[in-house]
Amino acid sequence: MQNLRESLDTELKAWIEPATPAGIAKIARGCIALRNNNGGTLFIGFDDKTGKPVVDGKPAIVAIAFHADVIQGIVSKYASEPFAVDVICDEWEIEGQPFEYVAVQVPSGVQTPVAAKSELASGTPKPLVAQHIIYIRSIHSGKVSSAPIRHNEWRDFMRKLRGNHEADIGDFLRRHLTSDAKSVLLDFLAEEKPKPTALD
């Protein structure tokens, strides 16, 4: 963790309050975006520019404020496709000084776009979480962020989804086909099929 920095599969946030609308929005958008990126980790307790730990705003008891049930509840409420997250509350030591942090690990394997299924109002025309919006990890002007997908990002996004579908089909076949069944299938695929006629 010495070189921690933001990337497409790593998001850094300073301390937030997961019970407030602003905190809920950052967790929901971040986890949905990481899921759509095919997994990654949302780190809380770090400066997003320097990658160094911060102490301002840290809750009195981190493990309670960021309990797994709290974070999973936020994800389940706002993500259109359910997925489980792992929440780790740990310490990072620098020069003998311990710093607490939270790591929310989002799994890979996304096969359908995950959108925000509920809106979180902000008191302004622009909601904190916009219903039906697909958030992804994106790079704009050299800065990585969790943002609504743009028209020029759909091709790469769909390629990730298609790749996971193909991997899933391959895993299924490997799990369920015996060696004899695999041989029969390969022989069938290798057979020369008759070409269709005009009447067909």
Coordinates of C-alpha atoms in Angstrom, one line a residue:
M1 CA 0.0 0.0 0.0
Q2 CA 3.0 2.3 -0.1
N3 CA 2.1 3.4 -3.7
L4 CA -1.6 3.7 -3.2
R5 CA -3.2 5.8 -5.9
E6 CA -6.4 6.1 -7.8
S7 CA -6.9 4.0 -10.9
L8 CA -9.7 2.4 -12.8
D9 CA -9.9 -0.4 -10.2
T10 CA -9.0 1.7 -7.1
E11 CA -10.9 4.6 -5.7
L12 CA -9.7 6.7 -2.8
K13 CA -11.9 8.7 -0.5
A14 CA -11.2 10.7 2.6
W15 CA -13.3 9.9 5.7
I16 CA -17.0 10.1 5.0
E17 CA -20.1 9.5 7.1
P18 CA -22.0 6.5 5.7
A19 CA -25.1 7.6 7.6
T20 CA -25.4 10.9 5.7
P21 CA -26.7 11.4 2.1
A22 CA -23.3 12.6 0.9
G23 CA -21.6 9.6 2.4
I24 CA -24.2 7.2 1.1
A25 CA -23.9 8.7 -2.4
K26 CA -20.1 8.3 -2.5
I27 CA -20.3 4.6 -1.4
A28 CA -23.2 3.8 -3.8
R29 CA -21.6 5.5 -6.9
G30 CA -18.2 4.2 -6.1
C31 CA -19.3 0.5 -5.7
I32 CA -21.6 0.6 -8.8
A33 CA -18.8 2.1 -10.8
L34 CA -16.2 -0.5 -9.6
R35 CA -18.6 -3.3 -10.3
N36 CA -19.2 -2.0 -13.9
N37 CA -15.4 -1.8 -14.2
N38 CA -15.3 -5.6 -13.4
G39 CA -14.3 -5.2 -9.8
G40 CA -11.9 -3.2 -7.6
T41 CA -11.5 -1.6 -4.2
L42 CA -12.9 1.6 -2.6
F43 CA -10.5 2.8 0.0
I44 CA -11.8 5.2 2.7
G45 CA -9.4 7.2 4.8
F46 CA -7.0 8.3 2.1
D47 CA -6.3 11.5 0.3
D48 CA -7.2 11.0 -3.4
K49 CA -4.4 13.2 -4.7
T50 CA -1.5 12.1 -2.5
G51 CA -2.6 8.6 -1.6
K52 CA -1.7 9.2 2.0
P53 CA -3.9 8.4 5.0
V54 CA -5.9 11.2 6.6
V55 CA -7.4 11.4 10.1
D56 CA -9.8 14.4 9.8
G57 CA -13.4 13.2 9.9
K58 CA -12.5 9.7 11.1
P59 CA -15.4 8.2 13.1
A60 CA -14.8 7.3 16.8
I61 CA -15.2 3.6 16.1
V62 CA -14.5 2.8 12.4
A63 CA -15.7 -0.8 12.6
I64 CA -19.1 0.3 13.7
A65 CA -19.6 3.2 11.3
F66 CA -18.4 1.0 8.4
H67 CA -19.9 -2.3 9.5
A68 CA -20.3 -4.7 6.6
D69 CA -24.1 -4.7 7.0
V70 CA -24.1 -0.9 6.7
I71 CA -22.1 -0.9 3.5
Q72 CA -23.9 -3.9 2.0
G73 CA -27.2 -2.2 2.8
I74 CA -26.2 0.8 0.8
V75 CA -25.1 -1.2 -2.2
S76 CA -28.2 -3.4 -2.2
K77 CA -30.5 -0.4 -2.0
Y78 CA -28.9 1.5 -4.9
A79 CA -27.5 -1.2 -7.3
S80 CA -29.9 -2.5 -9.9
E81 CA -28.1 -5.9 -10.0
P82 CA -27.3 -7.4 -6.6
F83 CA -23.7 -8.1 -5.7
A84 CA -21.9 -8.8 -2.4
V85 CA -19.0 -6.7 -1.2
D86 CA -16.3 -7.4 1.4
V87 CA -15.6 -4.7 4.0
I88 CA -12.2 -4.7 5.7
C89 CA -11.4 -2.3 8.6
D90 CA -7.6 -2.4 9.2
E91 CA -4.6 -0.3 10.1
W92 CA -1.7 1.0 7.9
E93 CA 1.5 1.8 9.7
I94 CA 3.8 4.7 8.6
E95 CA 7.0 5.4 10.5
G96 CA 5.6 3.5 13.5
Q97 CA 2.3 5.4 13.5
P98 CA -0.9 3.4 12.8
F99 CA -3.6 4.8 10.7
E100 CA -7.0 3.2 10.3
Y101 CA -8.7 2.8 7.0
V102 CA -11.6 0.9 5.3
A103 CA -11.4 -1.2 2.1
V104 CA -14.6 -2.1 0.3
Q105 CA -13.8 -4.8 -2.1
V106 CA -16.1 -5.1 -5.1
P107 CA -16.1 -8.5 -7.0
S108 CA -15.4 -9.0 -10.7
G109 CA -17.7 -11.0 -13.0
V110 CA -20.2 -8.3 -14.1
Q111 CA -22.3 -9.6 -17.0
T112 CA -25.1 -7.0 -17.2
P113 CA -24.8 -3.2 -16.7
V114 CA -25.4 -2.1 -13.1
A115 CA -27.4 1.1 -12.8
A116 CA -28.7 3.1 -9.8
K117 CA -32.1 1.7 -9.1
S118 CA -33.1 4.4 -6.6
E119 CA -32.6 8.2 -6.5
L120 CA -30.9 10.0 -3.6
A121 CA -32.0 13.6 -3.6
S122 CA -29.7 16.4 -2.7
G123 CA -32.2 19.3 -2.3
T124 CA -31.1 20.7 -5.7
P125 CA -32.2 19.7 -9.2
K126 CA -29.1 17.4 -9.5
P127 CA -29.5 14.3 -7.3
L128 CA -26.6 12.8 -5.4
V129 CA -27.4 9.5 -7.0
A130 CA -29.5 9.6 -10.2
Q131 CA -31.9 6.8 -10.8
H132 CA -31.3 4.6 -14.0
I133 CA -27.8 6.1 -14.4
I134 CA -24.9 3.7 -15.1
Y135 CA -21.8 4.8 -13.2
I136 CA -18.4 3.6 -14.4
R137 CA -14.7 4.2 -13.5
S138 CA -13.6 6.7 -16.1
I139 CA -10.7 9.0 -17.1
H140 CA -11.5 12.6 -18.1
S141 CA -8.8 15.3 -18.3
G142 CA -6.3 13.0 -16.7
K143 CA -8.4 12.4 -13.6
V144 CA -9.9 9.1 -12.7
S145 CA -13.4 9.2 -11.2
S146 CA -16.7 7.4 -10.8
A147 CA -19.0 9.1 -13.3
P148 CA -22.0 8.4 -15.6
I149 CA -21.0 6.5 -18.7
R150 CA -20.5 8.6 -21.8
H151 CA -21.3 7.7 -25.4
N152 CA -17.7 7.0 -26.3
E153 CA -17.2 4.6 -23.4
W154 CA -19.9 2.1 -24.3
R155 CA -17.8 0.0 -26.7
D156 CA -15.1 -0.8 -24.1
F157 CA -17.8 -1.3 -21.4
M158 CA -19.8 -3.8 -23.6
R159 CA -16.5 -5.6 -24.4
K160 CA -16.0 -6.3 -20.6
L161 CA -19.5 -7.7 -20.3
R162 CA -19.1 -9.9 -23.3
G163 CA -15.8 -11.2 -22.0
N164 CA -17.3 -12.2 -18.7
H165 CA -20.2 -14.0 -20.5
E166 CA -17.7 -16.0 -22.6
A167 CA -15.6 -16.9 -19.5
D168 CA -18.8 -18.0 -17.6
I169 CA -19.8 -20.3 -20.5
G170 CA -16.3 -21.7 -20.5
D171 CA -16.3 -22.3 -16.8
F172 CA -19.7 -24.0 -17.0
L173 CA -18.5 -26.4 -19.7
R174 CA -15.4 -27.3 -17.8
R175 CA -17.3 -28.0 -14.7
H176 CA -20.0 -30.1 -16.2
L177 CA -18.5 -32.0 -19.1
T178 CA -16.8 -35.2 -18.5
S179 CA -13.7 -36.1 -20.5
D180 CA -15.9 -38.5 -22.6
A181 CA -18.5 -35.8 -23.2
K182 CA -15.8 -33.3 -24.2
S183 CA -14.4 -35.8 -26.8
V184 CA -17.9 -36.3 -28.3
L185 CA -18.5 -32.5 -28.4
L186 CA -15.1 -31.9 -30.1
D187 CA -15.8 -34.7 -32.6
F188 CA -19.2 -33.2 -33.4
L189 CA -17.8 -29.7 -33.9
A190 CA -15.0 -31.1 -36.1
E191 CA -17.4 -32.9 -38.4
E192 CA -17.9 -31.5 -41.9
K193 CA -21.5 -30.4 -42.1
P194 CA -23.4 -30.6 -45.4
K195 CA -23.8 -27.2 -47.1
P196 CA -27.4 -26.0 -47.3
T197 CA -29.0 -26.1 -50.7
A198 CA -31.2 -23.4 -52.3
L199 CA -34.2 -25.4 -51.3
D200 CA -33.2 -25.4 -47.7

